[in-house]
Coordinates of C-alpha atoms and ligand atoms in Angstrom, one line a residue:
M1 CA -11.9 -69.0 -52.2
A2 CA -12.7 -71.4 -49.3
A3 CA -15.4 -70.2 -47.0
E4 CA -13.1 -70.4 -44.0
D5 CA -10.8 -67.8 -45.7
A6 CA -13.5 -65.2 -46.1
S7 CA -13.3 -61.9 -44.2
F8 CA -16.2 -60.0 -42.8
A9 CA -15.6 -57.1 -45.3
E10 CA -16.2 -59.5 -48.2
L11 CA -19.6 -60.6 -46.9
G12 CA -21.4 -57.5 -48.2
L13 CA -22.7 -56.3 -44.8
D14 CA -23.7 -52.8 -43.8
P15 CA -20.6 -50.9 -42.7
R16 CA -22.2 -50.1 -39.3
L17 CA -22.5 -53.8 -38.7
L18 CA -18.9 -54.3 -39.7
Q19 CA -17.9 -51.7 -37.2
S20 CA -19.8 -53.5 -34.5
V21 CA -18.3 -56.8 -35.4
A22 CA -14.8 -55.2 -35.1
A23 CA -15.8 -53.7 -31.8
L24 CA -16.7 -57.3 -30.6
G25 CA -13.2 -58.3 -31.6
W26 CA -14.3 -60.8 -34.2
R27 CA -11.6 -61.0 -36.7
R28 CA -12.9 -63.5 -39.2
P29 CA -16.3 -65.1 -39.8
T30 CA -16.7 -68.6 -38.4
L31 CA -17.4 -71.3 -41.0
I32 CA -21.2 -71.1 -40.4
Q33 CA -21.1 -67.3 -40.7
A34 CA -19.0 -67.4 -43.9
E35 CA -21.5 -69.9 -45.5
A36 CA -24.8 -68.7 -44.2
V37 CA -24.5 -64.9 -44.4
P38 CA -24.1 -64.5 -48.2
L39 CA -27.0 -66.9 -48.8
A40 CA -29.2 -65.1 -46.4
L41 CA -28.3 -61.8 -48.0
E42 CA -29.4 -63.2 -51.3
G43 CA -32.8 -63.6 -49.7
K44 CA -32.7 -67.4 -49.4
D45 CA -34.3 -69.3 -46.6
V46 CA -31.6 -71.2 -44.7
L47 CA -31.7 -74.3 -42.6
A48 CA -28.4 -74.8 -40.9
R49 CA -27.1 -77.5 -38.7
A50 CA -24.5 -75.8 -36.4
R51 CA -23.0 -77.0 -33.2
T52 CA -23.2 -74.8 -30.2
G53 CA -20.2 -72.4 -30.0
S54 CA -19.8 -72.3 -33.8
G55 CA -21.0 -68.7 -34.0
K56 CA -24.5 -69.5 -35.3
T57 CA -26.1 -66.6 -33.5
G58 CA -24.0 -64.2 -35.6
A59 CA -24.8 -66.2 -38.7
F60 CA -28.5 -65.3 -38.4
A61 CA -28.2 -62.0 -36.6
L62 CA -26.0 -60.3 -39.1
P63 CA -28.2 -60.8 -42.2
L64 CA -31.3 -60.1 -40.1
L65 CA -29.9 -56.7 -39.0
H66 CA -28.6 -55.9 -42.4
R67 CA -32.0 -56.6 -44.0
I68 CA -33.8 -54.4 -41.5
L69 CA -31.3 -51.5 -41.9
R70 CA -31.9 -51.6 -45.7
A71 CA -35.7 -51.9 -45.3
K72 CA -35.8 -48.9 -43.0
E73 CA -33.8 -46.8 -45.5
A74 CA -36.2 -47.7 -48.2
A75 CA -39.4 -47.2 -46.2
A76 CA -41.3 -43.9 -46.1
S77 CA -40.5 -42.2 -42.8
S78 CA -44.0 -42.9 -41.5
A79 CA -43.6 -46.6 -42.1
S80 CA -39.9 -46.9 -41.1
Q81 CA -40.7 -48.1 -37.5
A82 CA -42.2 -51.6 -37.4
V83 CA -41.4 -55.0 -36.0
R84 CA -39.6 -56.6 -39.0
G85 CA -37.6 -59.4 -37.3
L86 CA -38.8 -62.2 -35.0
V87 CA -36.4 -64.5 -33.2
L88 CA -37.9 -67.6 -31.5
V89 CA -35.9 -69.3 -28.8
P90 CA -36.7 -72.3 -26.6
T91 CA -35.5 -70.9 -23.3
R92 CA -35.4 -67.6 -21.5
E93 CA -31.7 -67.8 -21.0
L94 CA -31.2 -68.2 -24.8
G95 CA -33.6 -65.3 -25.3
Q96 CA -31.4 -63.1 -23.2
Q97 CA -28.3 -64.3 -24.9
A98 CA -29.7 -63.8 -28.4
T99 CA -30.8 -60.3 -27.4
Q100 CA -27.4 -59.4 -26.1
M101 CA -25.8 -60.6 -29.3
L102 CA -28.2 -58.7 -31.5
R103 CA -27.6 -55.6 -29.4
G104 CA -23.8 -56.1 -29.6
L105 CA -23.9 -56.5 -33.4
S106 CA -26.0 -53.4 -33.8
A107 CA -24.1 -51.3 -31.2
C108 CA -22.9 -49.0 -34.0
C109 CA -26.4 -48.3 -35.2
A110 CA -28.2 -48.7 -31.9
R111 CA -30.3 -45.6 -32.6
D112 CA -31.7 -47.1 -35.8
L113 CA -32.2 -50.6 -34.5
R114 CA -34.1 -51.6 -31.4
V115 CA -34.2 -55.1 -30.0
A116 CA -36.8 -56.2 -27.4
D117 CA -36.5 -59.3 -25.3
L118 CA -39.9 -60.8 -24.4
S119 CA -38.4 -63.9 -22.8
G120 CA -37.5 -62.0 -19.6
P121 CA -39.4 -62.4 -16.3
Q122 CA -41.8 -59.4 -16.8
D123 CA -45.4 -60.1 -17.2
L124 CA -47.4 -59.4 -20.4
A125 CA -48.7 -56.1 -19.1
A126 CA -45.2 -54.8 -18.4
Q127 CA -44.0 -55.8 -21.8
R128 CA -46.9 -54.0 -23.7
P129 CA -45.4 -50.5 -23.6
I130 CA -42.1 -51.9 -25.1
L131 CA -44.1 -53.4 -28.0
M132 CA -46.1 -50.3 -28.5
E133 CA -42.9 -48.6 -29.6
K134 CA -42.5 -51.2 -32.3
P135 CA -39.0 -52.5 -31.8
D136 CA -37.3 -53.6 -35.0
V137 CA -36.6 -57.1 -33.6
V138 CA -38.5 -59.1 -31.1
V139 CA -37.0 -62.1 -29.3
G140 CA -39.0 -64.5 -27.3
T141 CA -40.2 -68.0 -26.6
P142 CA -43.2 -69.1 -28.9
S143 CA -45.7 -69.1 -26.0
R144 CA -44.8 -65.6 -24.9
V145 CA -44.8 -64.2 -28.5
L146 CA -48.1 -65.9 -29.2
A147 CA -49.7 -64.4 -26.1
H148 CA -48.8 -60.9 -27.3
L149 CA -49.9 -61.7 -30.9
Q150 CA -53.3 -62.7 -29.5
G151 CA -53.6 -59.3 -27.7
P152 CA -53.5 -55.8 -29.2
S153 CA -49.8 -55.1 -28.4
L154 CA -48.1 -57.0 -31.3
S155 CA -49.1 -57.5 -34.9
L156 CA -46.7 -58.9 -37.5
Q157 CA -49.1 -59.4 -40.4
E158 CA -48.0 -56.3 -42.2
S159 CA -44.5 -55.9 -41.1
L160 CA -42.6 -59.1 -40.5
E161 CA -39.7 -59.7 -43.0
V162 CA -37.5 -62.3 -41.2
L163 CA -38.3 -65.1 -38.9
V164 CA -35.5 -66.9 -37.0
M165 CA -35.8 -70.1 -35.1
D166 CA -32.8 -70.7 -32.9
E167 CA -32.0 -74.2 -31.4
A168 CA -35.0 -75.3 -33.5
D169 CA -34.8 -79.0 -32.4
L170 CA -35.6 -77.8 -28.9
L171 CA -38.6 -75.7 -29.9
F172 CA -40.5 -78.9 -30.5
S173 CA -39.1 -81.0 -27.8
F174 CA -39.8 -78.3 -25.2
G175 CA -43.4 -78.5 -26.0
F176 CA -43.9 -75.4 -28.2
E177 CA -45.4 -77.3 -31.2
E178 CA -49.0 -76.1 -30.7
D179 CA -47.9 -72.6 -29.8
L180 CA -45.7 -72.5 -32.9
K181 CA -48.5 -73.6 -35.2
S182 CA -50.9 -71.0 -33.8
L183 CA -48.2 -68.4 -34.0
L184 CA -47.6 -69.0 -37.7
C185 CA -51.2 -68.0 -38.4
H186 CA -50.4 -64.5 -37.3
L187 CA -47.5 -64.1 -39.8
P188 CA -47.7 -62.7 -43.3
K189 CA -47.6 -64.9 -46.4
I190 CA -44.1 -64.0 -47.4
Y191 CA -41.1 -63.7 -45.1
Q192 CA -37.6 -65.0 -45.0
T193 CA -36.8 -67.8 -42.5
F194 CA -33.6 -69.0 -40.9
V195 CA -33.7 -72.1 -38.9
M196 CA -30.6 -73.0 -36.8
S197 CA -30.5 -76.4 -35.1
A198 CA -27.8 -78.6 -33.4
T199 CA -29.4 -81.7 -34.9
F200 CA -31.6 -82.5 -37.9
N201 CA -34.2 -84.8 -36.3
E202 CA -37.8 -85.5 -37.1
D203 CA -38.9 -82.4 -35.3
V204 CA -36.7 -80.2 -37.4
Q205 CA -38.0 -81.9 -40.5
A206 CA -41.6 -81.0 -39.4
L207 CA -40.5 -77.4 -38.8
K208 CA -39.0 -77.4 -42.3
E209 CA -42.3 -78.3 -43.8
L210 CA -44.0 -75.6 -41.7
V211 CA -41.9 -72.6 -42.2
L212 CA -39.2 -73.0 -44.8
H213 CA -39.7 -72.3 -48.5
N214 CA -37.2 -74.1 -50.7
P215 CA -34.4 -73.6 -48.2
V216 CA -30.7 -73.9 -48.7
I217 CA -29.6 -76.6 -46.3
L218 CA -26.2 -76.2 -44.6
K219 CA -24.8 -79.3 -43.0
L220 CA -21.4 -78.1 -42.3
Q221 CA -18.6 -80.6 -42.4
E222 CA -17.7 -80.0 -38.8
S223 CA -17.9 -82.5 -36.0
Q224 CA -20.2 -81.9 -33.1
L225 CA -17.2 -81.0 -30.9
P226 CA -14.0 -79.2 -31.6
D227 CA -11.0 -81.4 -32.4
S228 CA -8.4 -82.5 -29.8
S229 CA -6.1 -79.5 -30.5
Q230 CA -8.8 -77.3 -29.0
L231 CA -10.8 -79.5 -26.7
S232 CA -9.1 -82.1 -24.4
Q233 CA -11.3 -84.8 -23.0
F234 CA -10.5 -87.0 -20.1
Q235 CA -12.3 -89.8 -18.2
I236 CA -11.3 -90.5 -14.7
Q237 CA -12.3 -93.8 -13.2
C238 CA -13.3 -93.6 -9.6
E239 CA -13.6 -96.8 -7.5
T240 CA -16.2 -95.4 -5.2
E241 CA -18.6 -92.5 -4.9
E242 CA -16.4 -91.1 -2.1
D243 CA -13.4 -91.1 -4.5
K244 CA -15.4 -88.6 -6.7
F245 CA -15.7 -86.2 -3.8
L246 CA -12.1 -86.7 -2.7
L247 CA -10.9 -86.1 -6.2
L248 CA -12.9 -83.0 -6.6
Y249 CA -11.7 -81.6 -3.3
V250 CA -8.1 -82.2 -4.3
L251 CA -8.5 -80.7 -7.8
L252 CA -10.2 -77.6 -6.6
K253 CA -8.5 -77.0 -3.3
L254 CA -5.0 -77.5 -4.7
S255 CA -5.9 -75.5 -7.8
L256 CA -4.9 -78.4 -10.0
V257 CA -7.8 -77.4 -12.3
R258 CA -7.6 -73.7 -12.9
G259 CA -9.9 -71.1 -14.4
K260 CA -13.7 -71.0 -14.6
L261 CA -15.4 -74.4 -14.3
I262 CA -18.9 -75.7 -14.8
L263 CA -19.6 -78.8 -12.7
F264 CA -22.5 -80.9 -14.0
V265 CA -24.4 -83.2 -11.8
G266 CA -27.4 -85.5 -12.4
T267 CA -30.0 -84.0 -10.1
I268 CA -30.9 -80.8 -8.2
E269 CA -30.3 -82.7 -4.9
R270 CA -26.7 -83.4 -6.1
C271 CA -26.3 -79.7 -6.9
Y272 CA -26.8 -78.8 -3.3
R273 CA -24.9 -81.8 -2.0
L274 CA -21.8 -80.7 -3.9
K275 CA -22.2 -77.0 -3.0
L276 CA -22.4 -77.8 0.7
F277 CA -19.5 -80.2 0.4
L278 CA -17.4 -77.5 -1.2
E279 CA -18.6 -75.0 1.4
Q280 CA -17.0 -77.2 4.0
F281 CA -13.7 -76.3 2.5
S282 CA -14.6 -72.7 2.0
I283 CA -14.8 -73.1 -1.8
P284 CA -17.6 -70.9 -3.0
A285 CA -19.8 -72.1 -5.9
C286 CA -23.2 -71.1 -7.4
V287 CA -25.9 -73.6 -8.3
L288 CA -28.0 -73.3 -11.4
N289 CA -31.1 -75.3 -11.9
S290 CA -34.7 -75.1 -13.0
E291 CA -36.0 -74.4 -9.5
L292 CA -34.4 -71.0 -9.3
P293 CA -36.3 -68.0 -10.6
V294 CA -35.4 -67.0 -14.2
K295 CA -34.2 -63.6 -13.2
S296 CA -31.7 -65.2 -10.8
R297 CA -30.6 -67.7 -13.4
C298 CA -29.9 -65.0 -16.0
H299 CA -28.1 -63.0 -13.4
I300 CA -25.9 -65.9 -12.4
I301 CA -25.0 -66.5 -16.0
S302 CA -24.2 -62.9 -16.7
Q303 CA -22.1 -62.5 -13.5
F304 CA -20.3 -65.7 -14.3
N305 CA -19.5 -64.3 -17.7
K306 CA -18.2 -61.2 -16.1
G307 CA -15.9 -63.2 -14.0
F308 CA -17.5 -62.9 -10.6
Y309 CA -17.5 -66.6 -9.9
D310 CA -15.2 -69.5 -10.7
Y311 CA -17.5 -72.4 -10.2
I312 CA -21.1 -73.2 -11.2
I313 CA -22.8 -76.4 -10.3
A314 CA -25.5 -77.1 -12.8
T315 CA -28.0 -79.8 -13.8
D316 CA -29.2 -80.5 -17.3
E317 CA -32.6 -81.8 -16.2
Q318 CA -34.2 -81.2 -19.6
D319 CA -31.8 -83.7 -21.2
L320 CA -32.5 -86.2 -18.4
V321 CA -36.1 -86.1 -19.2
D322 CA -35.5 -86.3 -23.0
A323 CA -33.3 -89.3 -22.4
E324 CA -36.1 -91.0 -20.7
G325 CA -38.1 -90.6 -23.9
L326 CA -40.8 -88.4 -22.5
K327 CA -42.3 -85.9 -24.8
E328 CA -42.8 -82.4 -23.6
G329 CA -46.5 -82.4 -24.0
R330 CA -46.7 -85.2 -21.5
R331 CA -44.1 -83.4 -19.3
R332 CA -46.1 -80.2 -19.2
K333 CA -49.3 -82.0 -18.3
K334 CA -47.3 -83.9 -15.7
S335 CA -45.8 -80.7 -14.3
R336 CA -49.2 -79.1 -14.1
S337 CA -50.6 -82.0 -12.2
K338 CA -47.5 -82.0 -10.0
S339 CA -48.0 -78.4 -9.1
A340 CA -51.6 -79.2 -8.5
R341 CA -50.5 -81.8 -6.0
G342 CA -48.4 -79.0 -4.4
E343 CA -45.0 -80.3 -5.4
K344 CA -42.3 -77.9 -6.3
S345 CA -42.6 -76.6 -9.8
R346 CA -39.7 -76.5 -12.1
D347 CA -39.3 -74.2 -15.0
Q348 CA -40.0 -76.0 -18.2
E349 CA -38.2 -73.3 -20.2
Y350 CA -34.9 -74.1 -18.3
G351 CA -32.1 -75.5 -20.4
I352 CA -28.6 -75.1 -19.2
S353 CA -26.5 -77.4 -21.2
R354 CA -28.0 -76.3 -24.5
G355 CA -27.0 -73.2 -26.3
I356 CA -26.1 -71.0 -23.4
D357 CA -23.0 -68.9 -24.0
F358 CA -20.9 -69.3 -20.9
Q359 CA -17.8 -67.3 -21.7
N360 CA -14.2 -68.3 -21.0
V361 CA -15.0 -71.6 -19.4
S362 CA -11.7 -73.4 -18.9
A363 CA -13.2 -76.8 -18.1
V364 CA -16.5 -78.7 -17.9
L365 CA -16.4 -81.3 -15.2
N366 CA -19.0 -84.1 -15.4
F367 CA -19.2 -85.0 -11.8
D368 CA -21.9 -87.4 -12.9
V369 CA -21.8 -89.1 -16.3
P370 CA -24.3 -87.4 -18.6
P371 CA -27.4 -89.4 -19.4
S372 CA -26.8 -89.5 -23.2
V373 CA -24.3 -88.7 -25.8
E374 CA -26.3 -85.7 -26.8
S375 CA -26.1 -84.5 -23.2
Y376 CA -22.4 -85.1 -23.2
I377 CA -22.0 -83.0 -26.4
H378 CA -24.1 -80.2 -25.1
R379 CA -22.3 -80.1 -21.7
A380 CA -18.9 -80.2 -23.5
G381 CA -20.1 -77.4 -25.8
R382 CA -19.9 -75.0 -22.8
T383 CA -16.2 -74.9 -23.1
A384 CA -13.8 -74.4 -26.0
R385 CA -16.2 -71.9 -27.6
A386 CA -15.2 -69.9 -30.7
D387 CA -11.4 -70.4 -30.8
N388 CA -10.7 -70.8 -27.1
P389 CA -9.2 -74.0 -25.7
G390 CA -11.1 -76.1 -23.2
T391 CA -11.2 -79.4 -21.3
V392 CA -13.8 -81.9 -20.4
L393 CA -13.3 -84.2 -17.4
T394 CA -15.7 -87.0 -16.7
F395 CA -15.7 -88.7 -13.3
V396 CA -16.9 -92.3 -13.7
S397 CA -18.1 -94.5 -10.9
P398 CA -18.3 -98.3 -11.5
S399 CA -22.0 -98.2 -12.0
E400 CA -21.7 -95.5 -14.6
R401 CA -19.1 -97.4 -16.7
P402 CA -21.6 -99.0 -19.1
L403 CA -23.2 -95.6 -19.8
L404 CA -19.9 -94.0 -20.4
G405 CA -19.0 -96.9 -22.7
T406 CA -22.1 -96.0 -24.9
I407 CA -21.1 -92.4 -25.0
E408 CA -17.5 -93.2 -25.8
S409 CA -18.3 -95.5 -28.6
A410 CA -20.7 -92.9 -30.1
L411 CA -18.1 -90.2 -29.9
T412 CA -15.3 -92.5 -31.3
G413 CA -17.4 -93.4 -34.4
D414 CA -15.1 -94.8 -37.1
S415 CA -12.0 -93.4 -35.6
T416 CA -9.4 -95.8 -34.1
E417 CA -8.7 -93.7 -31.0
T418 CA -11.2 -92.7 -28.3
P419 CA -11.5 -89.0 -27.8
L420 CA -11.9 -89.6 -24.0
Q421 CA -8.3 -90.1 -22.9
P422 CA -8.0 -92.1 -19.6
Y423 CA -6.6 -90.1 -16.8
Q424 CA -5.2 -92.2 -14.0
F425 CA -5.0 -90.1 -10.9
R426 CA -2.9 -91.7 -8.2
M427 CA -5.4 -91.7 -5.4
D428 CA -2.9 -93.2 -3.0
E429 CA -1.0 -89.9 -3.1
V430 CA -4.0 -88.0 -1.7
E431 CA -5.1 -90.6 0.9
G432 CA -3.9 -88.3 3.6
L433 CA -6.7 -86.0 2.7
R434 CA -9.4 -88.7 2.7
Y435 CA -10.4 -88.3 6.3
R436 CA -11.1 -84.6 5.7
C437 CA -13.2 -85.5 2.7
Q438 CA -15.2 -88.0 4.8
D439 CA -15.6 -85.5 7.5
A440 CA -17.1 -83.0 5.1
M441 CA -19.3 -85.6 3.5
R442 CA -20.7 -86.6 6.9
S443 CA -21.7 -83.0 7.6
V444 CA -23.7 -82.8 4.4
T445 CA -26.8 -84.7 5.6
K446 CA -30.1 -85.1 3.7
Q447 CA -31.6 -82.6 6.1
A448 CA -28.9 -80.1 5.5
I449 CA -29.4 -80.4 1.7
K450 CA -33.2 -80.0 2.1
E451 CA -32.7 -76.9 4.2
A452 CA -30.1 -75.4 1.8
R453 CA -32.4 -76.0 -1.2
L454 CA -35.3 -74.3 0.4
R455 CA -33.2 -71.5 1.7
E456 CA -31.6 -70.8 -1.6
I457 CA -35.0 -70.7 -3.4
K458 CA -36.4 -68.4 -0.8
E459 CA -33.4 -66.1 -1.1
E460 CA -33.4 -66.1 -4.8
L461 CA -37.2 -65.4 -4.9
L462 CA -36.6 -62.5 -2.7
N463 CA -33.7 -61.2 -4.9
S464 CA -35.8 -61.8 -7.9
E465 CA -39.2 -60.5 -7.1
K466 CA -39.5 -58.4 -4.0
L467 CA -36.3 -56.4 -4.6
K468 CA -36.9 -56.1 -8.4
T469 CA -37.9 -52.5 -8.3
Y470 CA -35.1 -51.6 -5.9
F471 CA -32.5 -53.2 -8.1
E472 CA -34.0 -51.6 -11.2
D473 CA -33.4 -48.2 -9.6
N474 CA -30.0 -49.3 -8.1
P475 CA -28.4 -51.4 -10.8
R476 CA -25.0 -51.2 -9.2
D477 CA -26.3 -53.0 -6.1
W478 CA -27.8 -55.6 -8.4
D479 CA -24.2 -56.2 -9.7
L480 CA -23.0 -56.6 -6.1
L481 CA -25.6 -59.2 -5.3
R482 CA -23.9 -62.6 -5.1
H483 CA -25.2 -66.1 -5.7
D484 CA -22.3 -68.1 -4.3
K485 CA -22.8 -67.2 -0.6
P486 CA -22.5 -70.1 1.8
L487 CA -25.8 -71.7 2.6
H488 CA -24.4 -73.1 5.8
P489 CA -27.0 -75.5 7.1
A490 CA -24.1 -77.8 7.8
V491 CA -21.6 -76.6 10.3
V492 CA -18.5 -75.5 8.6
K493 CA -15.4 -76.7 10.5
A494 CA -12.7 -74.0 10.5
H495 CA -9.8 -76.5 10.2
L496 CA -11.0 -77.7 6.8
R497 CA -10.5 -74.3 5.2
N498 CA -6.8 -74.8 4.5
V499 CA -4.6 -77.7 3.6
P500 CA -1.7 -78.0 6.1
E501 CA 1.8 -78.5 4.6
Y502 CA 2.1 -82.0 6.1
L503 CA -0.9 -83.2 4.2
M504 CA 0.2 -81.9 0.8
P505 CA 1.0 -84.9 -1.4
P506 CA 4.8 -84.7 -2.0
T507 CA 4.5 -85.0 -5.8
L508 CA 2.0 -82.3 -6.0
R509 CA 3.9 -79.7 -4.0
A510 CA 5.5 -78.2 -7.1
V511 CA 2.2 -77.7 -9.0
A512 CA -0.4 -77.2 -6.3
R513 CA -1.5 -73.8 -5.3
P514 CA -3.7 -74.4 -2.3
L515 CA -6.7 -72.0 -2.2
L516 CA -6.8 -70.1 1.0
G517 CA -10.0 -70.3 3.2
K518 CA -10.7 -66.6 2.8
Q519 CA -10.6 -65.9 -0.9
K520 CA -10.4 -62.4 -2.3
R521 CA -12.4 -61.9 -5.5
L522 CA -10.1 -62.0 -8.3
P523 CA -10.6 -59.5 -11.2
P524 CA -12.5 -61.0 -14.1
R525 CA -10.3 -62.9 -16.4
G526 CA -10.4 -64.7 -19.7
N527 CA -8.6 -67.8 -21.0
K528 CA -8.3 -66.6 -24.5
G529 CA -5.0 -67.4 -25.9
Q530 CA -3.8 -69.3 -22.8
K531 CA -2.5 -72.8 -22.8
N532 CA -4.8 -75.5 -21.6
P533 CA -5.9 -74.5 -18.1
L534 CA -5.5 -78.0 -16.8
C535 CA -1.8 -77.4 -17.1
S536 CA -1.2 -79.8 -14.2
F537 CA -3.1 -82.6 -15.9
S538 CA -1.7 -85.4 -17.9
S539 CA -3.4 -88.2 -19.7
A540 CA -2.2 -91.7 -19.9
K541 CA -1.1 -91.0 -23.4
Q542 CA 0.8 -87.9 -22.5
R543 CA 2.4 -89.8 -19.6
R544 CA 3.6 -92.5 -21.9
Q545 CA 5.3 -89.7 -23.9
T546 CA 6.8 -88.2 -20.8
S547 CA 7.6 -91.5 -19.1
A548 CA 10.1 -89.9 -16.8
T549 CA 7.3 -88.2 -14.9
K550 CA 6.1 -90.1 -11.9
S551 CA 4.0 -87.5 -10.1
T552 CA 0.2 -87.5 -10.0
A553 CA 0.3 -84.2 -11.8
V554 CA 2.9 -82.7 -14.1
P555 CA 3.7 -79.0 -14.3
G556 CA 2.5 -77.5 -17.5
P557 CA 4.4 -75.1 -19.6
S558 CA 3.1 -72.1 -17.8
D559 CA 4.1 -73.4 -14.4
P560 CA 7.2 -72.0 -12.7
Ligands
LIG601 P1 -22.7 -69.0 -30.6 O1 -22.4 -70.3 -31.3 O2 -23.5 -68.1 -31.5 O3 -23.4 -69.2 -29.3 O4 -21.4 -68.2 -30.4 C1 -20.4 -68.7 -29.5 C2 -19.4 -67.7 -29.1 O5 -18.5 -67.4 -30.2 C3 -20.0 -66.3 -28.6 O6 -19.3 -65.9 -27.4 C4 -19.6 -65.3 -29.7 O7 -19.3 -64.1 -29.2 C5 -18.4 -65.9 -30.3 N1 -18.2 -65.7 -31.7 C6 -19.2 -65.7 -32.7 N2 -18.7 -65.4 -33.9 C7 -17.4 -65.2 -33.7 C8 -16.3 -64.8 -34.6 N3 -16.5 -64.6 -35.9 N4 -15.1 -64.6 -34.1 C9 -14.9 -64.7 -32.8 N5 -15.8 -65.1 -31.9 C10 -17.1 -65.3 -32.3

C-alpha cells in the first residue's frame, strides 16, 4: 500500500491519540506522517526533510506521545511521572506552536500527559515550579533548556526517552550550536531522536553526527512548495515604487484580494510605512517584527489564527541576515555590541517566515521581493498549508527584477514553465485613484514612521509586561486587546476612507467590493474548501484562455 493511502488507524497509535487526531479533523496522515510514524514507533531514529506545512509537527509529536503513554503504563507508579520528551525549537513562536500541537494531539489523554513550554516570555524563576512537577514533555529553545539543566529544576539524565529537533537547520544558523553541544552532555546515553529540517545542509549534517544513531533518512519526493493546483503564484511588474503602493491600495480597498493576507516587506521601517499608508485609507493591519516583545508576537499570531485580523505586515529579517552570509555567532556578538551602543535590540529568536503555522492564509503578498529563493519558499509556505488552497503575489520594481529572475530560475528548475505566472494589471484603469495614493504617501513621512515605531513598541511593552498579571487574571480582556489599532502619527484624511463611485474603475465595478471606512469585525472565517480567494485575479495565461475578457479583473466562479 502506498504511504499516501494509509489511514491513521493503521499506524498503530494509542487509541486516545487517534481520538485527538479525529477531534482535530485530520482525516488522513500527510505523506511525512505516513512515512515517519511507523518508523518512529519501531524505535528508529529519524532524520526527515519536510517542507513547512507538510504536517511535520504531527509526524514527530504522535510517536513521541505514543511512546510516553506506553512508558507511563509500564513504569511503577512512583516512577511514572518524569520528563521523557524534549522538543528543541529555534524560535519562541515555534515553541508555542509545537506546544499547542502537542496539547491538541494529547487532548484526549490530557490528564496523563502534560506539556510545558519553556520558550515563553517568563523568566527562569517563574518556570521552575512548572518543571518541579515533571511535565512529560518539555519544549524550548536550546539556550533556555540548557539554563534549566544547569540549575536544579531540570534533569534529564535518568528520564529522557525521546529528543526532537524541529526546524533543525535553523538551530545552528540561529547560533545555538554551543548551547546544543553543552545541552547534549546533560542527556542520557541512549534515547531516540527525531530531527526535522526543511533543508539538508552542512549544519544538519553536523547535527546528524552529534545526535542521531544510525537514522532512517526520509527525503520525501515532494517539492518545496505545493503544486499549481493548490498554490497559485503570480508576479506583478511595477514600473515605480509608487505603483506598488497604488496597486496595494486598489487590491485591498476594492477587495480584489480577499481573505487573510500576510504582506512581507524587507525592513522594519517598511512595515510601519505600509501600516501608516493603509491607515490613511482606514485599512487596519498589524505589524510583526523582531522589535516587538515576544508575548505580543505570539498574541498577534494567535489572534490572527482566530480570525481577529485580516492583514499582517511582517519582515523576515532573519533570512535577510542569512542571505548576507553572516553567521549567527557573529550576529549575536554584533547585537550585543549594538545594545551596548544603545541601539534598539532585536530578538535573535524571531523568525516569522520559518515554520510558523499561520492558519487559513488566503494569500502571501511579497510587497518587496524576498532576498533569496529560500526566503521566497518560506514566505510562500505561510499559505496553502495542509490541503488548503493559497496564492503568492510578488510585486516587482525595476531594481528588483534581477533578484526575482534568480528566484524564478531556481524555482523553475528543469521545468519548461515558470511557476510565477505574470500578472499584467492594467494600471491605466486605476489612474483615477493615483492622486489619493500620492496624498497618502506624502502623509507618511520619515518622522511619522519613527514616531509610529516607537509608539507601537511602547504600547506593546506595556501590553506585554506591565499588564501581564492583569491579563493573566482577566484572560477575556487579553483576548479583546487588539494589535491593529491606528498609530496615527500621520493625520488621517477622512475623505480617503471610502472610494467614491465616480473613481471606481469601470471594468472593476462588477467584482470590486469597496471596504467601508468603518469596518465591523467579521466573525473568524476559514478558507478551507473555498475556491482560490483571488477569485478576481487572472494571470496572463488564464487571460489567453479567456481572451474575451478585457477587464483588469475577472469575476471568479464564486462571484455573483
Ligand atoms: P506543520 O507542517 O506541522 O506546521 O503543519 C501544518 C498544518 O497542517 C497545521 O495547521 C496542522 O494542523 C495541519 N495538519 C497536520 N497534519 C494534518 C493532517 N493529517 N490532516 C490535516 N491537517 C493536518
